[in-house]
């Protein structure tokens, strides 16, 4: 998790179009949530897309064992949302909290729907 916190820009903020799609999908704007998340992932640059795919495949496997580890998709969203959407290092730190509920919901959706 520390690796993702140190990335600049944040993994799921590497494209303005992808970021807007992640926030929009969490707000229920446009297409069905899984389709909107799929579109958002597709808008990421290739390296970020491959990294997100590997990460969310792993987190989906963690969620599959939620009866043992208590890590539901929602819990994983709360844990990883702020890290994967953190504000730019040279910007206002509060900007990372601006859409925190949407960030968490997008991460939850990526884990639950296995769309990455």
Coordinates of N, CA, C and O in Angstrom, one line a residue, residues 17-93:
X17 N -9.5 11.9 -17.9 CA -10.7 11.3 -18.4 C -11.1 10.1 -17.6 O -12.3 9.9 -17.2
X18 N -10.1 9.3 -17.2 CA -10.4 8.1 -16.3 C -10.9 8.5 -15.0 O -11.8 8.0 -14.4
X19 N -10.2 9.6 -14.4 CA -10.7 10.0 -13.1 C -12.1 10.5 -13.1 O -12.9 10.1 -12.2
X20 N -12.5 11.3 -14.1 CA -13.9 11.7 -14.2 C -14.8 10.5 -14.4 O -15.9 10.5 -13.8
X21 N -14.4 9.5 -15.1 CA -15.2 8.3 -15.3 C -15.4 7.5 -14.0 O -16.5 7.0 -13.7
X22 N -14.3 7.4 -13.2 CA -14.4 6.8 -11.9 C -15.4 7.5 -11.0 O -16.2 6.9 -10.3
X23 N -15.2 8.8 -10.9 CA -16.1 9.6 -10.0 C -17.6 9.5 -10.5 O -18.5 9.3 -9.7
X24 N -17.7 9.6 -11.8 CA -19.1 9.5 -12.4 C -19.7 8.2 -12.2 O -20.9 8.1 -11.8
X25 N -19.0 7.1 -12.3 CA -19.5 5.8 -12.0 C -20.0 5.6 -10.6 O -21.0 5.0 -10.3
X26 N -19.2 6.2 -9.7 CA -19.6 6.1 -8.3 C -20.8 6.9 -7.9 O -21.6 6.6 -7.0
X27 N -21.0 7.9 -8.7 CA -22.2 8.8 -8.5 C -23.4 8.2 -9.3 O -24.5 8.8 -9.2
X28 N -23.2 7.2 -10.1 CA -24.3 6.6 -10.8 C -24.7 7.3 -12.1 O -25.7 7.1 -12.6
X29 N -23.7 8.1 -12.6 CA -24.0 8.9 -13.8 C -23.7 8.0 -15.0 O -22.7 7.3 -15.1
X30 N -24.5 8.0 -16.0 CA -24.3 7.3 -17.3 C -24.6 5.8 -17.2 O -25.6 5.4 -16.8
X31 N -23.7 5.1 -17.7 CA -23.9 3.6 -18.0 C -24.0 2.9 -16.6 O -23.8 3.4 -15.6
X32 N -24.4 1.6 -16.8 CA -24.4 0.7 -15.6 C -23.1 0.8 -14.9 O -22.0 0.9 -15.5
X33 N -23.1 0.6 -13.5 CA -21.8 0.8 -12.8 C -20.7 0.0 -13.3 O -19.6 0.5 -13.5
X34 N -20.9 -1.3 -13.6 CA -19.8 -2.2 -14.0 C -19.3 -1.7 -15.4 O -18.1 -1.7 -15.6
X35 N -20.2 -1.3 -16.3 CA -19.7 -0.8 -17.6 C -19.0 0.5 -17.4 O -18.0 0.7 -18.1
X36 N -19.5 1.4 -16.6 CA -18.8 2.7 -16.4 C -17.4 2.5 -15.8 O -16.4 3.1 -16.2
X37 N -17.3 1.5 -14.8 CA -15.9 1.2 -14.3 C -15.0 0.6 -15.3 O -13.8 0.9 -15.4
X38 N -15.6 -0.2 -16.2 CA -14.8 -0.9 -17.3 C -14.3 0.2 -18.2 O -13.1 0.2 -18.6
X39 N -15.1 1.2 -18.5 CA -14.7 2.3 -19.4 C -13.6 3.2 -18.7 O -12.7 3.7 -19.4
X40 N -13.8 3.4 -17.4 CA -12.8 4.2 -16.7 C -11.4 3.5 -16.7 O -10.4 4.1 -16.9
X41 N -11.4 2.2 -16.4 CA -10.1 1.5 -16.5 C -9.5 1.5 -17.9 O -8.3 1.7 -18.0
X42 N -10.4 1.4 -18.9 CA -9.9 1.4 -20.3 C -9.2 2.8 -20.6 O -8.4 2.9 -21.5
X43 N -9.7 3.9 -19.9 CA -9.1 5.2 -20.2 C -7.8 5.4 -19.5 O -7.1 6.5 -19.7
X44 N -7.3 4.5 -18.6 CA -6.0 4.7 -18.0 C -4.9 4.4 -19.0 O -5.1 3.6 -19.9
X45 N -3.8 5.0 -18.8 CA -2.6 4.7 -19.6 C -2.3 3.2 -19.5 O -2.6 2.6 -18.4
X46 N -1.6 2.6 -20.5 CA -1.4 1.2 -20.4 C -0.7 0.6 -19.2 O -1.1 -0.4 -18.6
X47 N 0.3 1.3 -18.7 CA 1.0 0.8 -17.5 C 0.1 0.9 -16.2 O 0.0 -0.1 -15.4
X48 N -0.7 2.0 -16.1 CA -1.6 2.1 -15.0 C -2.7 1.1 -15.1 O -3.1 0.5 -14.1
X49 N -3.2 0.8 -16.3 CA -4.2 -0.1 -16.5 C -3.8 -1.5 -16.1 O -4.5 -2.3 -15.4
X50 N -2.6 -1.9 -16.5 CA -2.0 -3.2 -16.2 C -1.8 -3.4 -14.7 O -2.2 -4.4 -14.1
X51 N -1.4 -2.3 -14.0 CA -1.2 -2.3 -12.6 C -2.5 -2.4 -11.9 O -2.7 -3.2 -10.9
X52 N -3.5 -1.6 -12.3 CA -4.8 -1.7 -11.7 C -5.4 -3.1 -11.8 O -6.0 -3.6 -10.9
X53 N -5.3 -3.7 -13.0 CA -5.8 -5.0 -13.2 C -5.2 -6.0 -12.3 O -6.0 -6.8 -11.6
X54 N -3.9 -6.0 -12.1 CA -3.3 -6.9 -11.2 C -3.7 -6.7 -9.7 O -4.0 -7.6 -9.0
X55 N -3.7 -5.4 -9.4 CA -4.1 -5.1 -8.0 C -5.5 -5.5 -7.7 O -5.8 -6.1 -6.7
X56 N -6.5 -5.2 -8.6 CA -7.9 -5.5 -8.3 C -8.2 -7.0 -8.4 O -9.1 -7.4 -7.8
X57 N -7.4 -7.7 -9.2 CA -7.6 -9.1 -9.2 C -7.2 -9.7 -7.9 O -7.9 -10.6 -7.3
X58 N -6.1 -9.2 -7.3 CA -5.7 -9.6 -6.0 C -6.7 -9.2 -4.9 O -7.1 -10.1 -4.1
X59 N -7.1 -8.0 -5.0 CA -8.1 -7.6 -4.0 C -9.4 -8.3 -4.1 O -10.1 -8.6 -3.0
X60 N -9.8 -8.7 -5.3 CA -11.0 -9.6 -5.4 C -10.8 -10.9 -4.8 O -11.7 -11.5 -4.1
X61 N -9.6 -11.5 -4.9 CA -9.3 -12.7 -4.2 C -9.3 -12.6 -2.7 O -9.8 -13.4 -1.9
X62 N -8.9 -11.4 -2.2 CA -8.9 -11.1 -0.7 C -10.4 -11.1 -0.3 O -10.8 -11.7 0.7
X63 N -11.2 -10.4 -1.1 CA -12.7 -10.3 -0.8 C -13.4 -11.6 -0.8 O -14.3 -11.9 -0.1
X64 N -12.9 -12.5 -1.7 CA -13.5 -13.9 -1.7 C -13.4 -14.6 -0.4 O -14.1 -15.5 -0.1
X65 N -12.4 -14.2 0.4 CA -12.2 -14.8 1.7 C -12.7 -14.0 2.9 O -12.2 -14.1 4.0
X66 N -13.7 -13.2 2.6 CA -14.2 -12.2 3.6 C -14.7 -12.9 4.9 O -14.7 -12.3 5.9
X67 N -15.2 -14.1 4.8 CA -15.7 -14.8 6.0 C -14.6 -15.1 6.9 O -14.8 -15.2 8.1
X68 N -13.4 -15.1 6.4 CA -12.2 -15.4 7.3 C -11.5 -14.1 7.7 O -11.1 -13.9 8.8
X69 N -11.3 -13.2 6.7 CA -10.5 -12.0 6.9 C -11.3 -10.7 7.2 O -10.7 -9.7 7.4
X70 N -12.6 -10.7 7.0 CA -13.5 -9.6 7.3 C -13.3 -8.4 6.3 O -13.7 -7.3 6.5
X71 N -12.6 -8.7 5.2 CA -12.3 -7.7 4.2 C -13.3 -7.8 3.1 O -13.1 -8.5 2.1
X72 N -14.4 -7.1 3.2 CA -15.4 -7.1 2.2 C -15.0 -6.1 1.1 O -14.1 -5.3 1.3
X73 N -15.7 -6.1 -0.1 CA -15.3 -5.1 -1.1 C -15.5 -3.6 -0.5 O -14.6 -2.8 -0.8
X74 N -16.4 -3.4 0.4 CA -16.6 -2.1 0.9 C -15.4 -1.7 1.8 O -14.9 -0.6 1.8
X75 N -15.0 -2.7 2.7 CA -13.8 -2.4 3.5 C -12.6 -2.2 2.7 O -11.8 -1.3 3.0
X76 N -12.4 -3.0 1.7 CA -11.2 -2.7 0.8 C -11.3 -1.4 0.1 O -10.3 -0.7 -0.1
X77 N -12.5 -1.0 -0.3 CA -12.7 0.4 -0.9 C -12.2 1.5 0.1 O -11.6 2.4 -0.3
X78 N -12.6 1.3 1.3 CA -12.3 2.4 2.3 C -10.8 2.4 2.6 O -10.2 3.4 2.7
X79 N -10.2 1.2 2.5 CA -8.7 1.1 2.8 C -7.9 1.6 1.6 O -6.9 2.3 1.8
X80 N -8.3 1.3 0.4 CA -7.5 1.6 -0.8 C -8.0 2.9 -1.6 O -7.2 3.5 -2.3
X81 N -9.2 3.3 -1.4 CA -9.7 4.5 -2.1 C -8.8 5.7 -1.9 O -8.3 6.3 -2.9
X82 N -8.5 6.1 -0.6 CA -7.7 7.3 -0.4 C -6.2 7.2 -1.0 O -5.6 8.1 -1.4
X83 N -5.7 6.0 -1.0 CA -4.4 5.7 -1.5 C -4.3 5.8 -3.0 O -3.4 6.4 -3.6
X84 N -5.3 5.2 -3.7 CA -5.2 5.1 -5.1 C -5.7 6.3 -5.8 O -5.5 6.5 -7.0
X85 N -6.3 7.2 -5.1 CA -6.8 8.5 -5.6 C -6.2 9.7 -4.9 O -6.7 10.8 -5.0
X86 N -5.0 9.5 -4.2 CA -4.5 10.6 -3.4 C -4.2 11.9 -4.3 O -4.0 11.8 -5.5
X87 N -4.2 13.0 -3.6 CA -4.0 14.3 -4.3 C -2.5 14.4 -4.7 O -1.7 13.8 -4.1
X88 N -2.3 15.2 -5.7 CA -0.9 15.4 -6.2 C 0.0 16.0 -5.0 O -0.5 16.8 -4.2
X89 N 1.2 15.6 -5.0 CA 2.1 16.0 -3.9 C 2.3 17.5 -3.8 O 2.5 18.1 -2.8
X90 N 2.3 18.2 -5.0 CA 2.5 19.6 -5.0 C 1.1 20.4 -4.9 O 1.2 21.6 -5.0
X91 N 0.1 19.7 -4.7 CA -1.3 20.3 -4.6 C -1.8 20.4 -3.2 O -1.1 20.1 -2.2
X92 N -3.0 20.8 -3.0 CA -3.6 20.9 -1.7 C -4.0 19.5 -1.2 O -4.7 18.8 -1.9
X93 N -3.5 19.1 -0.1 CA -3.8 17.7 0.4 C -5.3 17.5 0.6 O -5.7 16.3 0.5

